[in-house]
């Protein structure tokens, strides 16, 4: 009916789906309870959406239609995206123990330390536990790497990227 190729229709639909899902994914944090530092999450505003689609060069009528489509469907899109998101385990608690082997039958003088950790996780209302064991040197290296990663997350460039990923 439209005298347009199948590829053009497919790309148009994929582009529209991408625009709506990415716009619905982006969240803005608004503090609503200063005492506890809680934040209220909401979708991007109408102005932000209009600014995003304005650069595409569509007519004003089409921009208004896209905005109305976004406003009508953003809550439903967010709920569907929430259902599709993988349910990752979350931290519950950690137990740890330091074991040191001071001697054995063959070696009377030795010091062999080991750190054993039991990591309790919550996943889909079920609790699981993972037992990990390492030597202190590896544990210190891991701590340094994690602290370095946290330090990099405080840089402006990383904050900007993370803000755009939400």
CSV table of C-alpha atoms in Angstrom, one decimal:
chain,number,residue,atom,x,y,z
A,1,UNK,CA,0.0,0.0,0.0
A,2,UNK,CA,2.8,2.4,0.8
A,3,UNK,CA,5.0,1.6,-2.2
A,4,UNK,CA,7.9,1.3,0.2
A,5,UNK,CA,10.4,-1.6,0.5
A,6,UNK,CA,10.2,-4.1,3.4
A,7,UNK,CA,13.6,-3.1,4.6
A,8,UNK,CA,12.6,0.6,5.0
A,9,UNK,CA,9.5,-0.4,7.0
A,10,UNK,CA,11.5,-2.8,9.2
A,11,UNK,CA,14.2,-0.2,9.9
A,12,UNK,CA,11.5,2.4,10.7
A,13,UNK,CA,9.8,0.1,13.2
A,14,UNK,CA,13.1,-0.9,14.8
A,15,UNK,CA,14.1,2.8,15.1
A,16,UNK,CA,10.7,3.6,16.7
A,17,UNK,CA,11.1,0.7,19.2
A,18,UNK,CA,14.6,1.8,20.0
A,19,UNK,CA,13.6,5.4,20.5
A,20,UNK,CA,10.7,4.5,22.9
A,21,UNK,CA,12.6,1.9,24.9
A,22,UNK,CA,15.7,4.1,25.3
A,23,UNK,CA,13.6,7.1,26.3
A,24,UNK,CA,11.7,5.0,28.8
A,25,UNK,CA,14.9,3.5,30.2
A,26,UNK,CA,16.5,6.9,30.9
A,27,UNK,CA,15.7,7.9,34.4
A,28,UNK,CA,16.0,11.2,36.3
A,29,UNK,CA,16.6,11.1,40.0
A,30,UNK,CA,14.6,13.6,42.1
A,31,UNK,CA,15.1,13.8,45.8
A,32,UNK,CA,11.8,13.5,47.6
A,33,UNK,CA,12.8,12.8,51.2
A,34,UNK,CA,15.9,14.7,52.2
A,35,UNK,CA,16.1,13.2,55.7
A,36,UNK,CA,16.9,9.8,54.3
A,37,UNK,CA,18.4,10.7,51.0
A,38,UNK,CA,15.8,8.8,49.1
A,39,UNK,CA,15.2,9.5,45.4
A,40,UNK,CA,12.2,9.3,43.2
A,41,UNK,CA,12.8,7.8,39.8
A,42,UNK,CA,10.8,9.0,36.8
A,43,UNK,CA,11.1,8.8,33.0
A,44,UNK,CA,12.7,11.7,31.0
A,45,UNK,CA,10.6,14.8,30.7
A,46,UNK,CA,8.6,15.9,27.7
A,47,UNK,CA,11.1,18.7,27.0
A,48,UNK,CA,14.0,16.2,27.0
A,49,UNK,CA,12.2,13.9,24.7
A,50,UNK,CA,11.3,16.7,22.3
A,51,UNK,CA,14.9,17.9,22.3
A,52,UNK,CA,16.0,14.3,21.6
A,53,UNK,CA,13.7,13.9,18.6
A,54,UNK,CA,14.1,17.4,17.3
A,55,UNK,CA,17.6,16.6,16.0
A,56,UNK,CA,16.1,13.9,13.8
A,57,UNK,CA,14.7,16.5,11.4
A,58,UNK,CA,11.1,15.3,11.5
A,59,UNK,CA,8.2,17.7,10.9
A,60,UNK,CA,6.5,19.4,13.9
A,61,UNK,CA,3.4,17.3,13.4
A,62,UNK,CA,5.4,14.0,13.5
A,63,UNK,CA,7.3,15.2,16.6
A,64,UNK,CA,4.0,15.9,18.4
A,65,UNK,CA,2.7,12.4,17.4
A,66,UNK,CA,5.9,10.8,18.6
A,67,UNK,CA,5.7,12.7,21.9
A,68,UNK,CA,2.1,11.6,22.4
A,69,UNK,CA,3.0,8.0,21.6
A,70,UNK,CA,5.8,8.2,24.2
A,71,UNK,CA,3.6,9.8,26.9
A,72,UNK,CA,0.8,7.3,26.3
A,73,UNK,CA,3.1,4.2,26.5
A,74,UNK,CA,6.1,5.0,28.7
A,75,UNK,CA,4.7,3.4,31.9
A,76,UNK,CA,3.8,0.2,30.0
A,77,UNK,CA,7.2,0.1,28.3
A,78,UNK,CA,8.9,0.5,31.7
A,79,UNK,CA,6.9,-2.3,33.2
A,80,UNK,CA,7.7,-4.6,30.3
A,81,UNK,CA,11.4,-3.7,30.4
A,82,UNK,CA,11.4,-4.4,34.2
A,83,UNK,CA,10.0,-7.9,33.6
A,84,UNK,CA,12.6,-8.6,31.0
A,85,UNK,CA,15.5,-7.4,33.1
A,86,UNK,CA,17.7,-10.3,34.5
A,87,UNK,CA,17.2,-10.9,38.2
A,88,UNK,CA,20.7,-10.7,39.6
A,89,UNK,CA,21.6,-11.9,43.1
A,90,UNK,CA,22.0,-9.3,45.8
A,91,UNK,CA,24.3,-9.2,48.8
A,92,UNK,CA,22.9,-10.3,52.1
A,93,UNK,CA,25.8,-11.0,54.4
A,94,UNK,CA,29.4,-12.2,54.6
A,95,UNK,CA,31.1,-14.6,57.0
A,96,UNK,CA,34.9,-15.0,57.0
A,97,UNK,CA,37.6,-16.9,58.7
A,98,UNK,CA,41.4,-16.8,58.7
A,99,UNK,CA,43.1,-20.2,58.7
A,100,UNK,CA,46.9,-20.5,59.2
A,101,UNK,CA,48.8,-23.7,58.8
A,102,UNK,CA,51.9,-23.5,61.0
A,103,UNK,CA,53.4,-26.9,60.4
A,104,UNK,CA,52.9,-30.2,58.7
A,105,UNK,CA,54.5,-33.6,59.0
A,106,UNK,CA,57.0,-32.8,56.3
A,107,UNK,CA,57.6,-29.1,57.1
A,108,UNK,CA,57.9,-28.3,60.7
A,109,UNK,CA,58.3,-24.5,60.2
A,110,UNK,CA,55.8,-23.0,57.7
A,111,UNK,CA,53.2,-20.2,57.7
A,112,UNK,CA,50.5,-20.8,55.1
A,113,UNK,CA,47.5,-18.4,55.6
A,114,UNK,CA,44.2,-18.7,53.9
A,115,UNK,CA,41.1,-16.5,54.1
A,116,UNK,CA,37.8,-18.4,53.7
A,117,UNK,CA,34.6,-16.4,53.0
A,118,UNK,CA,31.0,-17.5,52.9
A,119,UNK,CA,29.0,-15.0,50.8
A,120,UNK,CA,25.2,-15.1,51.4
A,121,UNK,CA,23.1,-13.9,48.5
A,122,UNK,CA,19.4,-13.2,47.9
A,123,UNK,CA,18.0,-14.2,44.6
A,124,UNK,CA,14.2,-14.3,43.8
A,125,UNK,CA,13.4,-14.5,47.6
A,126,UNK,CA,15.8,-17.5,47.9
A,127,UNK,CA,19.0,-17.4,49.9
A,128,UNK,CA,22.1,-19.0,48.5
A,129,UNK,CA,25.7,-19.2,49.8
A,130,UNK,CA,29.0,-19.2,47.9
A,131,UNK,CA,32.2,-20.4,49.7
A,132,UNK,CA,35.4,-18.7,48.5
A,133,UNK,CA,38.9,-19.2,49.6
A,134,UNK,CA,42.0,-17.2,48.8
A,135,UNK,CA,45.4,-16.2,50.2
A,136,UNK,CA,45.8,-12.8,51.8
A,137,UNK,CA,48.0,-11.4,49.0
A,138,UNK,CA,45.4,-12.1,46.4
A,139,UNK,CA,42.7,-10.7,48.7
A,140,UNK,CA,44.7,-7.4,49.1
A,141,UNK,CA,45.2,-7.2,45.3
A,142,UNK,CA,41.5,-7.6,44.8
A,143,UNK,CA,40.7,-4.9,47.4
A,144,UNK,CA,43.1,-2.5,45.7
A,145,UNK,CA,41.5,-3.2,42.3
A,146,UNK,CA,38.0,-2.6,43.7
A,147,UNK,CA,39.1,0.6,45.4
A,148,UNK,CA,40.7,1.8,42.2
A,149,UNK,CA,37.4,1.1,40.3
A,150,UNK,CA,35.4,3.0,42.9
A,151,UNK,CA,37.8,5.9,42.6
A,152,UNK,CA,37.4,5.9,38.9
A,153,UNK,CA,33.6,5.9,39.3
A,154,UNK,CA,33.9,9.2,41.2
A,155,UNK,CA,35.4,10.9,38.1
A,156,UNK,CA,33.1,13.3,36.1
A,157,UNK,CA,33.5,11.3,32.9
A,158,UNK,CA,32.3,8.0,34.5
A,159,UNK,CA,29.4,9.8,36.3
A,160,UNK,CA,28.2,11.2,33.1
A,161,UNK,CA,28.3,7.8,31.4
A,162,UNK,CA,26.5,6.1,34.3
A,163,UNK,CA,23.8,8.9,34.4
A,164,UNK,CA,23.1,8.3,30.7
A,165,UNK,CA,22.9,4.5,31.1
A,166,UNK,CA,20.1,4.7,33.7
